[in-house]
Amino acid sequence: MPAIGELFALRFLYPRVQGRATRLEYFVDKAIKEAGFRLATSVNIAAPLLTYEPSVRLLTGNGPQAIDQQTAKLRSTLTGTRGSQRPSAKQLTK
């Protein structure tokens, strides 16, 4: 989640317990940039956004709104590889 989203969550979405920290103030987008990776962003933080980082073979999205896109991409990738095809009934009985 971008820093703006985390700031919003810190202010409005997490429970407050007097005298206790209930959420770490850690901004993932800053850590990604500091690690040397390019950060994919969108003007609308609620819109699904999918990105792939080939150097570490990581497919990721910007939260639950990107799950359908991630699933479709993984399904198309896996069904396109020979090792991911379902075994036939004959293969299962051996």
PDB file of N, CA and C in Angstrom:
ATOM      1  N   MET A   1       0.853  -1.168   0.000  1.00  0.00           N
ATOM      2  CA  MET A   1       0.000   0.000   0.000  1.00  0.00           C
ATOM      3  C   MET A   1       0.904   1.238   0.000  1.00  0.00           C
ATOM      4  N   PRO A   2       0.578   2.223  -0.802  1.00  0.00           N
ATOM      5  CA  PRO A   2       1.381   3.440  -0.803  1.00  0.00           C
ATOM      6  C   PRO A   2       1.276   4.168   0.536  1.00  0.00           C
ATOM      7  N   ALA A   3       2.232   5.024   0.782  1.00  0.00           N
ATOM      8  CA  ALA A   3       2.293   5.753   2.055  1.00  0.00           C
ATOM      9  C   ALA A   3       0.989   6.488   2.348  1.00  0.00           C
ATOM     10  N   ILE A   4       0.355   7.071   1.338  1.00  0.00           N
ATOM     11  CA  ILE A   4      -0.890   7.808   1.566  1.00  0.00           C
ATOM     12  C   ILE A   4      -1.981   6.876   2.106  1.00  0.00           C
ATOM     13  N   GLY A   5      -2.019   5.652   1.580  1.00  0.00           N
ATOM     14  CA  GLY A   5      -2.984   4.667   2.059  1.00  0.00           C
ATOM     15  C   GLY A   5      -2.681   4.228   3.479  1.00  0.00           C
ATOM     16  N   GLU A   6      -1.399   4.046   3.785  1.00  0.00           N
ATOM     17  CA  GLU A   6      -1.008   3.674   5.146  1.00  0.00           C
ATOM     18  C   GLU A   6      -1.354   4.782   6.138  1.00  0.00           C
ATOM     19  N   LEU A   7      -1.102   6.024   5.744  1.00  0.00           N
ATOM     20  CA  LEU A   7      -1.423   7.138   6.630  1.00  0.00           C
ATOM     21  C   LEU A   7      -2.919   7.191   6.913  1.00  0.00           C
ATOM     22  N   PHE A   8      -3.714   6.948   5.882  1.00  0.00           N
ATOM     23  CA  PHE A   8      -5.165   6.918   6.052  1.00  0.00           C
ATOM     24  C   PHE A   8      -5.555   5.786   7.006  1.00  0.00           C
ATOM     25  N   ALA A   9      -4.962   4.600   6.779  1.00  0.00           N
ATOM     26  CA  ALA A   9      -5.278   3.445   7.626  1.00  0.00           C
ATOM     27  C   ALA A   9      -4.864   3.691   9.074  1.00  0.00           C
ATOM     28  N   LEU A  10      -3.696   4.283   9.260  1.00  0.00           N
ATOM     29  CA  LEU A  10      -3.239   4.578  10.615  1.00  0.00           C
ATOM     30  C   LEU A  10      -4.208   5.509  11.347  1.00  0.00           C
ATOM     31  N   ARG A  11      -4.749   6.432  10.616  1.00  0.00           N
ATOM     32  CA  ARG A  11      -5.626   7.436  11.222  1.00  0.00           C
ATOM     33  C   ARG A  11      -7.039   6.920  11.469  1.00  0.00           C
ATOM     34  N   PHE A  12      -7.576   6.131  10.511  1.00  0.00           N
ATOM     35  CA  PHE A  12      -8.998   5.810  10.571  1.00  0.00           C
ATOM     36  C   PHE A  12      -9.363   4.327  10.684  1.00  0.00           C
ATOM     37  N   LEU A  13      -8.513   3.404  10.258  1.00  0.00           N
ATOM     38  CA  LEU A  13      -8.955   2.014  10.113  1.00  0.00           C
ATOM     39  C   LEU A  13      -8.507   1.047  11.205  1.00  0.00           C
ATOM     40  N   TYR A  14      -7.458   1.348  11.926  1.00  0.00           N
ATOM     41  CA  TYR A  14      -6.945   0.404  12.902  1.00  0.00           C
ATOM     42  C   TYR A  14      -7.459   0.720  14.298  1.00  0.00           C
ATOM     43  N   PRO A  15      -7.685  -0.323  15.099  1.00  0.00           N
ATOM     44  CA  PRO A  15      -8.172  -0.076  16.460  1.00  0.00           C
ATOM     45  C   PRO A  15      -7.118   0.652  17.295  1.00  0.00           C
ATOM     46  N   ARG A  16      -7.580   1.389  18.234  1.00  0.00           N
ATOM     47  CA  ARG A  16      -6.680   2.127  19.125  1.00  0.00           C
ATOM     48  C   ARG A  16      -6.800   1.537  20.527  1.00  0.00           C
ATOM     49  N   VAL A  17      -5.636   1.250  21.102  1.00  0.00           N
ATOM     50  CA  VAL A  17      -5.562   0.767  22.475  1.00  0.00           C
ATOM     51  C   VAL A  17      -4.651   1.735  23.199  1.00  0.00           C
ATOM     52  N   GLN A  18      -5.181   2.408  24.183  1.00  0.00           N
ATOM     53  CA  GLN A  18      -4.423   3.443  24.875  1.00  0.00           C
ATOM     54  C   GLN A  18      -3.115   2.882  25.438  1.00  0.00           C
ATOM     55  N   GLY A  19      -2.027   3.561  25.101  1.00  0.00           N
ATOM     56  CA  GLY A  19      -0.712   3.168  25.578  1.00  0.00           C
ATOM     57  C   GLY A  19      -0.057   2.033  24.801  1.00  0.00           C
ATOM     58  N   ARG A  20      -0.690   1.539  23.745  1.00  0.00           N
ATOM     59  CA  ARG A  20      -0.154   0.421  22.960  1.00  0.00           C
ATOM     60  C   ARG A  20      -0.125   0.763  21.482  1.00  0.00           C
ATOM     61  N   ALA A  21       0.891   0.274  20.797  1.00  0.00           N
ATOM     62  CA  ALA A  21       0.950   0.414  19.342  1.00  0.00           C
ATOM     63  C   ALA A  21       0.150  -0.733  18.727  1.00  0.00           C
ATOM     64  N   THR A  22      -0.761  -0.420  17.830  1.00  0.00           N
ATOM     65  CA  THR A  22      -1.553  -1.467  17.181  1.00  0.00           C
ATOM     66  C   THR A  22      -1.193  -1.623  15.712  1.00  0.00           C
ATOM     67  N   ARG A  23      -0.343  -0.767  15.208  1.00  0.00           N
ATOM     68  CA  ARG A  23       0.054  -0.846  13.804  1.00  0.00           C
ATOM     69  C   ARG A  23       1.426  -0.209  13.651  1.00  0.00           C
ATOM     70  N   LEU A  24       2.342  -0.934  13.001  1.00  0.00           N
ATOM     71  CA  LEU A  24       3.654  -0.372  12.731  1.00  0.00           C
ATOM     72  C   LEU A  24       3.548   0.676  11.646  1.00  0.00           C
ATOM     73  N   GLU A  25       4.285   1.716  11.755  1.00  0.00           N
ATOM     74  CA  GLU A  25       4.303   2.743  10.714  1.00  0.00           C
ATOM     75  C   GLU A  25       5.409   2.394   9.724  1.00  0.00           C
ATOM     76  N   TYR A  26       5.103   1.482   8.832  1.00  0.00           N
ATOM     77  CA  TYR A  26       6.049   0.984   7.837  1.00  0.00           C
ATOM     78  C   TYR A  26       5.448   1.214   6.464  1.00  0.00           C
ATOM     79  N   PHE A  27       6.155   1.904   5.629  1.00  0.00           N
ATOM     80  CA  PHE A  27       5.636   2.235   4.317  1.00  0.00           C
ATOM     81  C   PHE A  27       6.309   1.355   3.265  1.00  0.00           C
ATOM     82  N   VAL A  28       5.538   0.427   2.725  1.00  0.00           N
ATOM     83  CA  VAL A  28       6.060  -0.552   1.789  1.00  0.00           C
ATOM     84  C   VAL A  28       6.621   0.110   0.537  1.00  0.00           C
ATOM     85  N   ASP A  29       5.951   1.135   0.025  1.00  0.00           N
ATOM     86  CA  ASP A  29       6.421   1.763  -1.207  1.00  0.00           C
ATOM     87  C   ASP A  29       7.819   2.360  -1.024  1.00  0.00           C
ATOM     88  N   LYS A  30       8.103   2.909   0.142  1.00  0.00           N
ATOM     89  CA  LYS A  30       9.436   3.475   0.388  1.00  0.00           C
ATOM     90  C   LYS A  30      10.483   2.370   0.474  1.00  0.00           C
ATOM     91  N   ALA A  31      10.142   1.255   1.097  1.00  0.00           N
ATOM     92  CA  ALA A  31      11.077   0.127   1.208  1.00  0.00           C
ATOM     93  C   ALA A  31      11.383  -0.464  -0.167  1.00  0.00           C
ATOM     94  N   ILE A  32      10.378  -0.539  -1.035  1.00  0.00           N
ATOM     95  CA  ILE A  32      10.576  -1.063  -2.386  1.00  0.00           C
ATOM     96  C   ILE A  32      11.546  -0.173  -3.155  1.00  0.00           C
ATOM     97  N   LYS A  33      11.340   1.132  -3.074  1.00  0.00           N
ATOM     98  CA  LYS A  33      12.235   2.074  -3.756  1.00  0.00           C
ATOM     99  C   LYS A  33      13.651   1.999  -3.188  1.00  0.00           C
ATOM    100  N   GLU A  34      13.774   1.927  -1.864  1.00  0.00           N
ATOM    101  CA  GLU A  34      15.087   1.852  -1.229  1.00  0.00           C
ATOM    102  C   GLU A  34      15.830   0.583  -1.618  1.00  0.00           C
ATOM    103  N   ALA A  35      15.104  -0.485  -1.912  1.00  0.00           N
ATOM    104  CA  ALA A  35      15.723  -1.745  -2.326  1.00  0.00           C
ATOM    105  C   ALA A  35      16.149  -1.720  -3.795  1.00  0.00           C
ATOM    106  N   GLY A  36      15.819  -0.634  -4.487  1.00  0.00           N
ATOM    107  CA  GLY A  36      16.247  -0.477  -5.869  1.00  0.00           C
ATOM    108  C   GLY A  36      15.259  -0.942  -6.919  1.00  0.00           C
ATOM    109  N   PHE A  37      14.044  -1.224  -6.522  1.00  0.00           N
ATOM    110  CA  PHE A  37      13.038  -1.661  -7.481  1.00  0.00           C
ATOM    111  C   PHE A  37      12.175  -0.491  -7.921  1.00  0.00           C
ATOM    112  N   ARG A  38      11.599  -0.633  -9.112  1.00  0.00           N
ATOM    113  CA  ARG A  38      10.683   0.372  -9.641  1.00  0.00           C
ATOM    114  C   ARG A  38       9.316   0.117  -9.015  1.00  0.00           C
ATOM    115  N   LEU A  39       8.659   1.160  -8.627  1.00  0.00           N
ATOM    116  CA  LEU A  39       7.356   1.053  -7.992  1.00  0.00           C
ATOM    117  C   LEU A  39       6.272   1.375  -9.010  1.00  0.00           C
ATOM    118  N   ALA A  40       5.378   0.429  -9.248  1.00  0.00           N
ATOM    119  CA  ALA A  40       4.249   0.656 -10.147  1.00  0.00           C
ATOM    120  C   ALA A  40       3.144   1.322  -9.343  1.00  0.00           C
ATOM    121  N   THR A  41       2.668   2.442  -9.816  1.00  0.00           N
ATOM    122  CA  THR A  41       1.623   3.164  -9.106  1.00  0.00           C
ATOM    123  C   THR A  41       0.510   3.574 -10.056  1.00  0.00           C
ATOM    124  N   SER A  42      -0.589   3.958  -9.461  1.00  0.00           N
ATOM    125  CA  SER A  42      -1.751   4.386 -10.218  1.00  0.00           C
ATOM    126  C   SER A  42      -2.328   5.627  -9.532  1.00  0.00           C
ATOM    127  N   VAL A  43      -2.967   6.488 -10.315  1.00  0.00           N
ATOM    128  CA  VAL A  43      -3.617   7.666  -9.736  1.00  0.00           C
ATOM    129  C   VAL A  43      -4.737   7.227  -8.795  1.00  0.00           C
ATOM    130  N   ASN A  44      -5.464   6.196  -9.181  1.00  0.00           N
ATOM    131  CA  ASN A  44      -6.555   5.666  -8.370  1.00  0.00           C
ATOM    132  C   ASN A  44      -6.027   4.476  -7.571  1.00  0.00           C
ATOM    133  N   ILE A  45      -5.770   4.651  -6.266  1.00  0.00           N
ATOM    134  CA  ILE A  45      -5.179   3.574  -5.474  1.00  0.00           C
ATOM    135  C   ILE A  45      -6.132   2.398  -5.267  1.00  0.00           C
ATOM    136  N   ALA A  46      -7.410   2.578  -5.565  1.00  0.00           N
ATOM    137  CA  ALA A  46      -8.372   1.488  -5.423  1.00  0.00           C
ATOM    138  C   ALA A  46      -8.498   0.662  -6.699  1.00  0.00           C
ATOM    139  N   ALA A  47      -7.967   1.149  -7.820  1.00  0.00           N
ATOM    140  CA  ALA A  47      -8.051   0.427  -9.084  1.00  0.00           C
ATOM    141  C   ALA A  47      -7.058  -0.733  -9.080  1.00  0.00           C
ATOM    142  N   PRO A  48      -7.441  -1.894  -9.627  1.00  0.00           N
ATOM    143  CA  PRO A  48      -6.520  -3.028  -9.664  1.00  0.00           C
ATOM    144  C   PRO A  48      -5.282  -2.697 -10.490  1.00  0.00           C
ATOM    145  N   LEU A  49      -4.136  -3.105  -9.989  1.00  0.00           N
ATOM    146  CA  LEU A  49      -2.877  -2.880 -10.689  1.00  0.00           C
ATOM    147  C   LEU A  49      -2.015  -4.113 -10.501  1.00  0.00           C
ATOM    148  N   LEU A  50      -1.571  -4.693 -11.595  1.00  0.00           N
ATOM    149  CA  LEU A  50      -0.759  -5.899 -11.574  1.00  0.00           C
ATOM    150  C   LEU A  50       0.605  -5.564 -12.140  1.00  0.00           C
ATOM    151  N   THR A  51       1.662  -6.084 -11.542  1.00  0.00           N
ATOM    152  CA  THR A  51       3.000  -5.837 -12.053  1.00  0.00           C
ATOM    153  C   THR A  51       3.861  -7.082 -11.853  1.00  0.00           C
ATOM    154  N   TYR A  52       4.831  -7.248 -12.730  1.00  0.00           N
ATOM    155  CA  TYR A  52       5.734  -8.393 -12.676  1.00  0.00           C
ATOM    156  C   TYR A  52       7.167  -7.884 -12.627  1.00  0.00           C
ATOM    157  N   GLU A  53       7.956  -8.404 -11.700  1.00  0.00           N
ATOM    158  CA  GLU A  53       9.374  -8.044 -11.591  1.00  0.00           C
ATOM    159  C   GLU A  53      10.189  -9.258 -12.014  1.00  0.00           C
ATOM    160  N   PRO A  54      10.711  -9.241 -13.257  1.00  0.00           N
ATOM    161  CA  PRO A  54      11.399 -10.423 -13.770  1.00  0.00           C
ATOM    162  C   PRO A  54      12.694 -10.767 -13.033  1.00  0.00           C
ATOM    163  N   SER A  55      13.372  -9.790 -12.450  1.00  0.00           N
ATOM    164  CA  SER A  55      14.647 -10.085 -11.790  1.00  0.00           C
ATOM    165  C   SER A  55      14.486 -11.020 -10.594  1.00  0.00           C
ATOM    166  N   VAL A  56      13.318 -11.003  -9.978  1.00  0.00           N
ATOM    167  CA  VAL A  56      13.056 -11.897  -8.843  1.00  0.00           C
ATOM    168  C   VAL A  56      11.861 -12.814  -9.112  1.00  0.00           C
ATOM    169  N   ARG A  57      11.352 -12.782 -10.352  1.00  0.00           N
ATOM    170  CA  ARG A  57      10.217 -13.598 -10.781  1.00  0.00           C
ATOM    171  C   ARG A  57       9.038 -13.450  -9.824  1.00  0.00           C
ATOM    172  N   LEU A  58       8.655 -12.192  -9.585  1.00  0.00           N
ATOM    173  CA  LEU A  58       7.583 -11.877  -8.644  1.00  0.00           C
ATOM    174  C   LEU A  58       6.417 -11.213  -9.368  1.00  0.00           C
ATOM    175  N   LEU A  59       5.256 -11.815  -9.252  1.00  0.00           N
ATOM    176  CA  LEU A  59       4.020 -11.230  -9.758  1.00  0.00           C
ATOM    177  C   LEU A  59       3.266 -10.703  -8.550  1.00  0.00           C
ATOM    178  N   THR A  60       2.914  -9.455  -8.585  1.00  0.00           N
ATOM    179  CA  THR A  60       2.232  -8.870  -7.430  1.00  0.00           C
ATOM    180  C   THR A  60       1.172  -7.873  -7.876  1.00  0.00           C
ATOM    181  N   GLY A  61       0.304  -7.555  -6.946  1.00  0.00           N
ATOM    182  CA  GLY A  61      -0.748  -6.597  -7.211  1.00  0.00           C
ATOM    183  C   GLY A  61      -0.896  -5.672  -6.026  1.00  0.00           C
ATOM    184  N   ASN A  62      -1.794  -4.738  -6.157  1.00  0.00           N
ATOM    185  CA  ASN A  62      -1.949  -3.714  -5.114  1.00  0.00           C
ATOM    186  C   ASN A  62      -3.094  -4.012  -4.157  1.00  0.00           C
ATOM    187  N   GLY A  63      -3.196  -5.238  -3.727  1.00  0.00           N
ATOM    188  CA  GLY A  63      -4.199  -5.581  -2.729  1.00  0.00           C
ATOM    189  C   GLY A  63      -5.286  -6.489  -3.258  1.00  0.00           C
ATOM    190  N   PRO A  64      -6.351  -6.653  -2.473  1.00  0.00           N
ATOM    191  CA  PRO A  64      -7.404  -7.591  -2.843  1.00  0.00           C
ATOM    192  C   PRO A  64      -8.112  -7.228  -4.146  1.00  0.00           C
ATOM    193  N   GLN A  65      -8.084  -5.956  -4.525  1.00  0.00           N
ATOM    194  CA  GLN A  65      -8.741  -5.569  -5.772  1.00  0.00           C
ATOM    195  C   GLN A  65      -8.021  -6.125  -7.004  1.00  0.00           C
ATOM    196  N   ALA A  66      -6.779  -6.608  -6.848  1.00  0.00           N
ATOM    197  CA  ALA A  66      -6.021  -7.145  -7.977  1.00  0.00           C
ATOM    198  C   ALA A  66      -6.030  -8.677  -8.007  1.00  0.00           C
ATOM    199  N   ILE A  67      -6.727  -9.320  -7.081  1.00  0.00           N
ATOM    200  CA  ILE A  67      -6.720 -10.788  -6.987  1.00  0.00           C
ATOM    201  C   ILE A  67      -7.209 -11.444  -8.270  1.00  0.00           C
ATOM    202  N   ASP A  68      -8.291 -10.931  -8.849  1.00  0.00           N
ATOM    203  CA  ASP A  68      -8.814 -11.537 -10.080  1.00  0.00           C
ATOM    204  C   ASP A  68      -7.792 -11.462 -11.204  1.00  0.00           C
ATOM    205  N   GLN A  69      -7.104 -10.335 -11.338  1.00  0.00           N
ATOM    206  CA  GLN A  69      -6.080 -10.194 -12.374  1.00  0.00           C
ATOM    207  C   GLN A  69      -4.905 -11.128 -12.106  1.00  0.00           C
ATOM    208  N   GLN A  70      -4.485 -11.233 -10.847  1.00  0.00           N
ATOM    209  CA  GLN A  70      -3.384 -12.130 -10.510  1.00  0.00           C
ATOM    210  C   GLN A  70      -3.758 -13.576 -10.815  1.00  0.00           C
ATOM    211  N   THR A  71      -4.962 -13.969 -10.457  1.00  0.00           N
ATOM    212  CA  THR A  71      -5.422 -15.331 -10.703  1.00  0.00           C
ATOM    213  C   THR A  71      -5.437 -15.639 -12.190  1.00  0.00           C
ATOM    214  N   ALA A  72      -5.960 -14.721 -12.986  1.00  0.00           N
ATOM    215  CA  ALA A  72      -6.011 -14.930 -14.437  1.00  0.00           C
ATOM    216  C   ALA A  72      -4.608 -15.045 -15.021  1.00  0.00           C
ATOM    217  N   LYS A  73      -3.688 -14.190 -14.585  1.00  0.00           N
ATOM    218  CA  LYS A  73      -2.316 -14.227 -15.090  1.00  0.00           C
ATOM    219  C   LYS A  73      -1.625 -15.529 -14.693  1.00  0.00           C
ATOM    220  N   LEU A  74      -1.781 -15.928 -13.440  1.00  0.00           N
ATOM    221  CA  LEU A  74      -1.180 -17.190 -12.988  1.00  0.00           C
ATOM    222  C   LEU A  74      -1.774 -18.381 -13.736  1.00  0.00           C
ATOM    223  N   ARG A  75      -3.089 -18.376 -13.912  1.00  0.00           N
ATOM    224  CA  ARG A  75      -3.743 -19.472 -14.627  1.00  0.00           C
ATOM    225  C   ARG A  75      -3.230 -19.574 -16.055  1.00  0.00           C
ATOM    226  N   SER A  76      -3.122 -18.438 -16.740  1.00  0.00           N
ATOM    227  CA  SER A  76      -2.644 -18.480 -18.132  1.00  0.00           C
ATOM    228  C   SER A  76      -1.179 -18.891 -18.199  1.00  0.00           C
ATOM    229  N   THR A  77      -0.390 -18.471 -17.225  1.00  0.00           N
ATOM    230  CA  THR A  77       1.024 -18.849 -17.203  1.00  0.00           C
ATOM    231  C   THR A  77       1.174 -20.344 -16.926  1.00  0.00           C
ATOM    232  N   LEU A  78       0.455 -20.838 -15.934  1.00  0.00           N
ATOM    233  CA  LEU A  78       0.590 -22.239 -15.553  1.00  0.00           C
ATOM    234  C   LEU A  78       0.009 -23.197 -16.577  1.00  0.00           C
ATOM    235  N   THR A  79      -1.089 -22.843 -17.209  1.00  0.00           N
ATOM    236  CA  THR A  79      -1.664 -23.741 -18.210  1.00  0.00           C
ATOM    237  C   THR A  79      -0.838 -23.732 -19.486  1.00  0.00           C
ATOM    238  N   GLY A  80       0.016 -22.753 -19.634  1.00  0.00           N
ATOM    239  CA  GLY A  80       0.902 -22.698 -20.794  1.00  0.00           C
ATOM    240  C   GLY A  80       2.179 -23.499 -20.618  1.00  0.00           C
ATOM    241  N   THR A  81       2.401 -24.063 -19.420  1.00  0.00           N
ATOM    242  CA  THR A  81       3.603 -24.860 -19.186  1.00  0.00           C
ATOM    243  C   THR A  81       3.238 -26.323 -19.095  1.00  0.00           C
ATOM    244  N   ARG A  82       4.100 -27.172 -19.581  1.00  0.00           N
ATOM    245  CA  ARG A  82       3.815 -28.598 -19.636  1.00  0.00           C
ATOM    246  C   ARG A  82       3.683 -29.224 -18.244  1.00  0.00           C
ATOM    247  N   GLY A  83       4.511 -28.820 -17.303  1.00  0.00           N
ATOM    248  CA  GLY A  83       4.513 -29.413 -15.975  1.00  0.00           C
ATOM    249  C   GLY A  83       3.267 -29.129 -15.174  1.00  0.00           C
ATOM    250  N   SER A  84       2.499 -28.152 -15.585  1.00  0.00           N
ATOM    251  CA  SER A  84       1.321 -27.785 -14.793  1.00  0.00           C
ATOM    252  C   SER A  84       0.045 -28.439 -15.284  1.00  0.00           C
ATOM    253  N   GLN A  85       0.119 -29.204 -16.376  1.00  0.00           N
ATOM    254  CA  GLN A  85      -1.084 -29.828 -16.900  1.00  0.00           C
ATOM    255  C   GLN A  85      -1.532 -30.961 -15.991  1.00  0.00           C
ATOM    256  N   ARG A  86      -2.833 -31.126 -15.870  1.00  0.00           N
ATOM    257  CA  ARG A  86      -3.377 -32.172 -15.013  1.00  0.00           C
ATOM    258  C   ARG A  86      -3.027 -33.540 -15.581  1.00  0.00           C
ATOM    259  N   PRO A  87      -2.702 -34.491 -14.723  1.00  0.00           N
ATOM    260  CA  PRO A  87      -2.419 -35.837 -15.203  1.00  0.00           C
ATOM    261  C   PRO A  87      -3.703 -36.508 -15.663  1.00  0.00           C
ATOM    262  N   SER A  88      -3.572 -37.423 -16.597  1.00  0.00           N
ATOM    263  CA  SER A  88      -4.750 -38.154 -17.063  1.00  0.00           C
ATOM    264  C   SER A  88      -5.110 -39.218 -16.024  1.00  0.00           C
ATOM    265  N   ALA A  89      -6.260 -39.819 -16.188  1.00  0.00           N
ATOM    266  CA  ALA A  89      -6.704 -40.871 -15.249  1.00  0.00           C
ATOM    267  C   ALA A  89      -5.713 -42.023 -15.244  1.00  0.00           C
ATOM    268  N   LYS A  90      -5.137 -42.340 -16.411  1.00  0.00           N
ATOM    269  CA  LYS A  90      -4.148 -43.424 -16.493  1.00  0.00           C
ATOM    270  C   LYS A  90      -2.927 -43.110 -15.636  1.00  0.00           C
ATOM    271  N   GLN A  91      -2.472 -41.871 -15.711  1.00  0.00           N
ATOM    272  CA  GLN A  91      -1.286 -41.484 -14.947  1.00  0.00           C
ATOM    273  C   GLN A  91      -1.562 -41.554 -13.446  1.00  0.00           C
ATOM    274  N   LEU A  92      -2.786 -41.270 -13.046  1.00  0.00           N
ATOM    275  CA  LEU A  92      -3.126 -41.284 -11.623  1.00  0.00           C
ATOM    276  C   LEU A  92      -3.160 -42.697 -11.048  1.00  0.00           C
ATOM    277  N   THR A  93      -3.464 -43.699 -11.868  1.00  0.00           N
ATOM    278  CA  THR A  93      -3.572 -45.057 -11.365  1.00  0.00           C
ATOM    279  C   THR A  93      -2.252 -45.799 -11.337  1.00  0.00           C
ATOM    280  N   LYS A  94      -1.234 -45.282 -11.935  1.00  0.00           N
ATOM    281  CA  LYS A  94       0.067 -45.991 -11.952  1.00  0.00           C
ATOM    282  C   LYS A  94       0.755 -45.956 -10.620  1.00  0.00           C
TER     283      LYS A  94
END
